[in-house]
Amino acid sequence: MIDLRALEADPTPGYASQKARGEDPALIDQAIAADRKRREALSEFESARAEQKSVSKSVGKASPEERPAVLAKAKELAAHVKELEAEANKAAEEARAIAMRIDNIVSPEAPTGGEENFTDLEHVGERRDFAAEGFEPKDHLAVAEGLDAIDMKRGAKVSGSRFYYLKGIGARMELAFLTMAWDQAEAAGFVPMITPTMVSPQTMGGTGFLGAHADEIYHLEADDLYLTGTSEVALAGYHTDEILDLSNGPKRYTGWSTCYRREAGAAGRDTRGIIRVHQFNKVEMFSYCRIEDAAEEHKRLLGWEREMLGKMELPYRIIDTAAGDLGSSAARKFDCEAWLPSQERWMEVTSTSNCTQFQARRLGIRERIEQDGRQVTRPVATLNGTLATTRWLVALFENHQQADGSLYIPKAMRPYLGGRELIEPVNA
């Protein structure tokens, strides 16, 4: 949720953000008006309640002759106060409902435009010239099936389309790089967490995932719980309604969880194999920090993602996502995209978002600071970043395949795979 007081003081950033996202700027005016109505209703209620208390106190001091009139007045005020309290609560609910519809204010540094208007920041690593090596690269599924590493047919038989079995070296490889990511995160000071994968509507909505893309989330109606599409949700909810001590720097957690997504709108080439599936595993970084430190923390998260991609020996690029392609909670987002030889295109493998105070404001996560000589509380900033996920297998299979069907194992992964340097094909 955005800061409505700041928005009322200067609505210009709100208008600009809504336009950049392709949303209605008029919602800003509606939110400001609703919040003003809320404050007026609250003020009227508090004023009437103060009068009621004053009259009630005077009952004991009234003479026997005056007492019936004073009691009647107190009773009348009590009923009026009850009405005003209901009106104030209703105004507060309406104001919050409107405010919850507004996405986070986009960073002025984010590129303008839609999905195709990102800024290409950097290319890292060399793309292999398969033609010079004398063979045409297979897609990841063909490579994986040759290694007996993925079984899509039986996954579909058991659970439906876009489900799969990782088996043999496929299962071992996923565990290898996820464990490597966790080791890296712990070495950098992150607290490892195995997180819940079902959360309440309050937690899911508080993180900003029940907006335009809510249809991509699995909802368990009987329990009124949501299956998470990232451990970011559970990690963000971890400190709900708490006051954090950030005097020694950010609080950092890394969550390992199974993730679930409907992928309702996905179609075409991404549906072959495991590029877009309904269930996968992921290691996610999450940070709570002071708002003044958020931009630098964002760069640190990107740096840790780069470190992991370097260990995987993958060619990739970094893009600054355009405002119209940001999730509702992100003010700015960097994506790392690995090269996909079989399709000659880039494929997202990690992303890191600066959510500023948006999630923390909705979830009631604050810190104490000194302001004008006194202690006050304010929302913290939250940030997240993917450190490894099942989709990395796609990039690994395609970029490290060999002409004979075998698979090269990156040096950093070898200790996690019993020292294996090369995986020989099973079904050549």
C-alpha positions as a printed Julia matrix, in Angstrom:
428×3 Matrix{Float64}:
   0.0     0.0     0.0
   1.24    3.47   -0.81
   1.7     6.37    1.6
  -1.55    8.34    1.22
  -0.34   11.3     3.28
   2.69   11.71    1.02
   0.43   11.29   -1.99
  -1.94   14.01   -0.79
   0.99   16.35   -0.17
   2.24   15.74   -3.72
   0.15   13.51   -6.0
   2.43   14.05   -9.02
   4.54   10.87   -8.5
   1.31    8.88   -8.14
  -0.12   10.22  -11.4
   3.17    9.55  -13.2
   3.42    6.02  -11.8
  -0.13    5.12  -12.83
   0.49    6.39  -16.35
   3.8     4.53  -16.57
   2.08    1.29  -15.55
  -0.79    1.85  -17.98
  -3.23    2.27  -15.08
  -5.86    4.94  -14.4
  -4.37    8.1   -12.79
  -7.86    9.02  -11.52
  -7.48    6.29   -8.9
  -4.98    8.56   -7.14
  -7.61   11.28   -6.73
 -10.15    8.7    -5.51
  -7.7     7.42   -2.9
  -6.87   10.91   -1.66
 -10.56   11.83   -1.42
 -11.4     8.57    0.38
  -8.58    9.07    2.87
  -9.7    12.65    3.52
 -13.24   11.38    4.13
 -11.83    8.76    6.51
  -9.96   11.38    8.54
 -13.01   13.65    8.7
 -15.25   10.77    9.85
 -12.68    9.75   12.45
 -12.39   13.33   13.73
 -16.16   13.68   14.02
 -16.38   10.36   15.89
 -13.58   11.27   18.31
 -15.1    14.7    18.98
 -18.52   13.19   19.74
 -16.97   10.5    21.93
 -15.12   13.16   23.94
 -18.41   15.02   24.46
 -20.11   11.77   25.49
 -17.42   11.05   28.07
 -17.71   14.57   29.45
 -21.5    14.31   29.8
 -21.25   10.84   31.36
 -18.83   12.15   33.96
 -21.23   14.97   34.81
 -24.04   12.57   35.75
 -22.69   12.06   39.24
 -22.34   15.78   39.79
 -25.85   16.67   38.59
 -28.58   17.49   41.04
 -31.52   15.1    41.4
 -33.6    17.46   39.31
 -31.0    17.73   36.53
 -29.98   14.06   36.47
 -32.81   12.67   34.26
 -32.02   15.23   31.55
 -28.27   14.54   31.79
 -28.85   10.78   31.58
 -31.09   11.24   28.56
 -28.42   13.4    26.94
 -25.74   10.79   27.68
 -27.92    8.05   26.18
 -28.59   10.14   23.08
 -24.86   10.86   22.66
 -23.97    7.18   23.12
 -26.27    6.22   20.26
 -24.86    9.03   18.1
 -21.28    8.01   18.89
 -22.09    4.42   17.91
 -23.42    5.64   14.56
 -20.37    7.84   13.98
 -18.03    4.97   14.89
 -19.74    2.75   12.3
 -19.44    5.52    9.7
 -15.75    6.03   10.55
 -15.05    2.3    10.26
 -16.88    2.15    6.95
 -14.92    5.15    5.64
 -11.67    3.51    6.76
 -12.55    0.26    4.99
 -13.47    2.12    1.79
 -10.26    4.16    1.89
  -8.14    1.07    2.42
  -9.93   -0.82   -0.35
  -9.17    1.96   -2.83
  -5.58    2.34   -1.63
  -5.03   -1.42   -1.98
  -5.89   -1.16   -5.68
  -2.97    1.18   -6.34
   0.31   -0.49   -7.31
   3.64    0.61   -5.88
   5.0     3.94   -7.08
   7.4     3.22   -9.94
  10.98    4.38   -9.49
  11.82    7.37  -11.72
  14.87    5.36  -12.84
  12.77    2.53  -14.3
  12.41    2.64  -18.11
   9.06    3.8   -19.45
   6.89    1.61  -21.64
   5.74   -1.99  -21.7
   7.29   -5.45  -21.84
   9.46   -4.72  -24.88
  10.76   -1.38  -23.59
  13.3    -2.69  -21.08
  16.83   -1.29  -20.95
  19.55   -3.79  -21.88
  22.2    -3.09  -19.23
  24.92   -5.68  -19.71
  25.85   -8.93  -21.47
  28.02  -11.43  -19.59
  29.77  -14.51  -20.99
  30.23  -15.84  -24.5
  27.52  -17.65  -26.44
  28.71  -20.92  -27.95
  29.02  -21.19  -31.71
  27.43  -24.61  -32.22
  27.84  -24.38  -36.0
  31.6   -24.06  -35.57
  31.49  -27.12  -33.32
  29.75  -29.04  -36.08
  26.31  -29.73  -34.64
  22.91  -28.16  -34.15
  21.89  -27.69  -30.5
  18.95  -29.71  -29.25
  16.34  -28.11  -27.02
  16.53  -28.76  -23.29
  13.89  -31.49  -23.29
  15.63  -33.51  -26.0
  18.93  -33.24  -24.11
  17.26  -34.16  -20.8
  15.45  -37.15  -22.28
  18.75  -38.39  -23.69
  20.1   -38.31  -20.14
  16.87  -39.83  -18.75
  16.65  -36.73  -16.54
  13.06  -35.56  -17.15
   9.87  -37.52  -17.79
   7.1   -35.26  -19.1
   4.78  -38.03  -20.35
   4.36  -39.68  -16.97
   4.08  -36.29  -15.29
   1.13  -35.5   -17.55
  -0.35  -38.97  -16.96
  -0.3   -38.47  -13.2
  -1.08  -34.75  -12.83
  -1.94  -33.27  -16.23
  -0.12  -30.98  -18.64
   2.89  -28.98  -17.46
   3.76  -31.44  -14.72
   6.86  -33.62  -14.88
   9.17  -35.94  -13.05
  12.81  -35.0   -12.48
  14.68  -38.28  -12.26
  18.23  -39.53  -11.98
  20.75  -36.85  -12.85
  17.97  -34.31  -13.4
  16.88  -34.59   -9.76
  20.48  -34.61   -8.56
  21.35  -31.52  -10.61
  18.43  -29.52   -9.24
  19.35  -30.38   -5.66
  22.99  -29.57   -6.46
  22.52  -25.99   -7.63
  19.75  -25.23   -5.13
  22.04  -26.39   -2.32
  24.9   -24.38   -3.82
  22.65  -21.3    -3.86
  21.7   -21.86   -0.23
  25.36  -22.26    0.75
  26.21  -19.02   -1.03
  23.34  -17.16    0.65
  24.25  -18.44    4.1
  27.88  -17.42    3.56
  26.62  -13.9     2.7
  24.7   -13.68    5.98
  21.23  -14.86    4.95
  19.28  -17.02    7.41
  18.16  -20.24    5.66
  14.4   -20.88    5.87
  12.12  -23.72    4.77
   8.9   -21.76    4.32
   5.19  -22.6     4.31
   3.77  -22.99    0.81
   0.2   -22.2     1.85
  -0.62  -18.73    3.18
  -3.65  -16.71    4.27
  -5.43  -14.17    2.03
  -4.06  -11.43    4.28
  -0.47  -12.51    3.61
  -0.99  -13.1    -0.11
  -2.81   -9.79   -0.53
  -0.33   -7.98    1.67
   2.53   -8.87   -0.65
   0.61   -7.58   -3.68
  -0.13  -10.87   -5.44
  -3.93  -10.66   -5.48
  -4.17   -7.96   -8.11
  -4.36   -8.26  -11.88
  -2.71  -11.71  -11.97
  -4.64  -13.34   -9.13
  -6.03  -15.89  -11.61
  -2.54  -17.41  -11.83
  -2.58  -18.34   -8.13
  -4.0   -21.6    -6.8
  -6.67  -21.0    -4.16
  -7.81  -23.75   -1.78
 -11.4   -22.67   -1.22
 -12.22  -25.15    1.56
  -9.38  -23.77    3.69
  -9.24  -20.23    2.27
  -5.52  -20.59    1.72
  -3.33  -19.81   -1.28
  -0.47  -21.88   -2.69
   2.57  -19.63   -3.03
   4.32  -19.04   -6.33
   7.47  -17.93   -4.49
   8.76  -18.09   -0.93
   8.88  -14.27   -1.11
   5.27  -14.35    0.08
   5.93  -16.37    3.24
   9.17  -14.49    3.94
   7.41  -11.13    3.61
   4.7   -12.32    6.0
   7.23  -13.6     8.55
   7.46  -10.27   10.39
   3.84   -9.12    9.92
   2.75   -6.57   12.55
   6.24   -6.44   14.07
   8.7    -3.64   14.8
  12.18   -4.59   13.57
  15.57   -3.49   14.83
  17.61   -2.63   11.73
  20.35   -0.75   13.58
  22.88   -3.43   12.61
  21.84   -3.52    8.97
  19.26   -5.42    6.88
  17.56   -8.61    8.04
  18.17  -11.17    5.29
  16.49  -14.53    4.79
  16.71  -17.12    2.05
  13.72  -19.39    1.48
  13.74  -22.82   -0.14
  10.29  -23.9    -1.23
   8.2   -25.66   -3.8
   6.25  -23.09   -5.83
   2.93  -23.35   -7.66
   1.63  -21.25  -10.56
  -1.32  -21.69  -12.88
   0.52  -20.0   -15.77
  -2.97  -19.26  -17.06
  -1.91  -16.98  -19.89
   1.22  -18.82  -21.02
   1.2   -20.5   -24.42
   3.38  -21.36  -27.4
   7.02  -22.36  -27.3
   7.34  -21.97  -23.51
   4.96  -24.87  -22.91
   7.36  -27.55  -24.2
   9.46  -29.05  -21.45
   9.91  -27.24  -18.13
  10.16  -23.56  -19.1
   6.65  -22.8   -17.82
   5.27  -25.38  -15.45
   2.78  -25.49  -12.59
   5.2   -26.73   -9.93
   8.89  -26.04   -9.39
  11.46  -25.42   -6.67
  13.25  -22.19   -5.9
  15.74  -20.55   -3.55
  14.73  -16.94   -2.94
  16.56  -14.11   -1.19
  14.54  -11.68    0.91
  15.68   -8.55    2.71
  14.13   -6.11    5.18
  16.05   -2.84    5.3
  15.72    0.9     5.86
  14.22    2.8     2.96
  17.42    4.86    2.62
  19.4     1.65    2.07
  16.99   -0.04   -0.37
  18.65    1.03   -3.64
  22.07   -0.21   -2.53
  20.55   -3.43   -1.16
  18.94   -3.95   -4.57
  22.37   -3.81   -6.2
  23.7    -6.33   -3.66
  20.92   -8.81   -4.47
  21.7    -8.45   -8.18
  25.36   -9.04   -7.38
  24.58  -12.31   -5.61
  22.48  -13.42   -8.59
  25.39  -12.64  -10.9
  27.7   -14.69   -8.68
  25.44  -17.74   -9.02
  25.1   -17.39  -12.78
  28.88  -17.14  -13.03
  29.2   -20.43  -11.16
  26.79  -22.0   -13.67
  29.04  -20.78  -16.51
  26.03  -19.44  -18.41
  25.94  -16.57  -20.91
  23.33  -14.06  -19.74
  22.2   -10.48  -19.97
  20.82   -8.07  -17.36
  17.8    -5.92  -18.15
  16.12   -3.06  -16.3
  12.42   -3.93  -16.56
  10.1    -1.25  -17.94
   7.43    0.29  -15.72
   4.55   -1.32  -17.61
   5.99   -4.8   -17.03
   6.6    -4.49  -13.28
   4.66   -6.54  -10.78
   2.29   -4.57   -8.58
   4.66   -4.51   -5.59
   7.9    -3.63   -7.4
   9.16   -0.08   -7.81
  12.09   -1.33   -9.88
  13.17   -4.76  -11.11
  16.29   -6.22  -12.73
  16.06   -9.51  -14.64
  18.92  -11.82  -15.55
  18.17  -13.76  -18.74
  20.2   -16.77  -19.9
  20.77  -17.51  -23.57
  18.6   -20.28  -25.01
  20.49  -21.72  -28.03
  17.66  -23.85  -29.43
  15.36  -20.82  -29.73
  18.1   -18.19  -30.18
  16.58  -15.96  -27.54
  17.01  -14.86  -23.95
  15.04  -16.54  -21.14
  14.53  -15.1   -17.66
  16.24  -17.16  -14.96
  16.4   -14.67  -12.08
  14.83  -11.38  -11.1
  15.3    -9.01   -8.18
  12.76   -6.38   -7.11
  12.9    -3.35   -4.85
   9.42   -3.17   -3.31
  10.3    -0.08   -1.21
   7.75    0.27    1.64
   4.79   -1.09   -0.35
   4.58   -4.58    1.17
   5.66   -3.53    4.65
   2.98   -0.84    4.81
   0.29   -3.41    3.94
   1.68   -5.99    6.39
   2.37   -3.61    9.27
   6.16   -4.17    9.37
   7.93   -1.16   10.88
  11.1     0.09   12.49
  11.75    2.75   15.13
  13.62    5.91   14.15
  14.31    9.21   15.84
  12.46   12.16   14.36
  12.44   15.69   15.77
  13.91   14.43   19.03
  11.39   11.64   19.61
  10.98    7.97   18.72
   8.49    7.17   15.95
   7.79    4.13   13.79
   7.71    3.88    9.99
   7.44    1.05    7.42
  10.64   -0.72    6.4
  11.62   -1.53    2.82
  11.44   -5.08    1.43
  13.4    -6.56   -1.46
  13.56  -10.0    -3.06
  15.69  -11.86   -5.58
  15.81  -15.36   -7.11
  19.04  -17.21   -6.46
  18.24  -20.5    -8.23
  15.17  -22.25   -9.6
  14.18  -25.4   -11.51
  14.13  -23.42  -14.77
  17.93  -23.2   -14.57
  17.98  -26.8   -15.79
  16.72  -25.52  -19.15
  19.74  -23.22  -19.54
  22.16  -25.84  -18.22
  20.97  -28.6   -20.56
  21.02  -26.35  -23.62
  24.25  -24.43  -23.05
  26.35  -27.33  -21.75
  25.23  -30.09  -24.14
  27.88  -31.9   -26.13
  27.74  -33.27  -29.69
  27.6   -36.89  -28.46
  24.61  -36.21  -26.2
  26.62  -35.93  -23.0
  26.42  -32.94  -20.63
  29.27  -30.83  -19.28
  28.99  -30.05  -15.54
  30.17  -26.57  -14.45
  33.17  -26.69  -12.12
  31.35  -25.11   -9.16
  28.63  -27.79   -9.28
  30.95  -30.77   -9.31
  31.48  -31.02   -5.53
  27.68  -31.23   -5.18
  27.52  -34.08   -7.74
  30.19  -36.37   -6.37
  32.9   -34.77   -8.52
  31.29  -35.68  -11.85
  32.59  -33.6   -14.76
  30.51  -35.09  -17.56
  27.17  -36.91  -17.67
  26.99  -39.58  -20.35
  23.75  -40.12  -22.3
  21.49  -42.97  -21.32
  19.2   -42.84  -24.34
  21.48  -41.73  -27.17
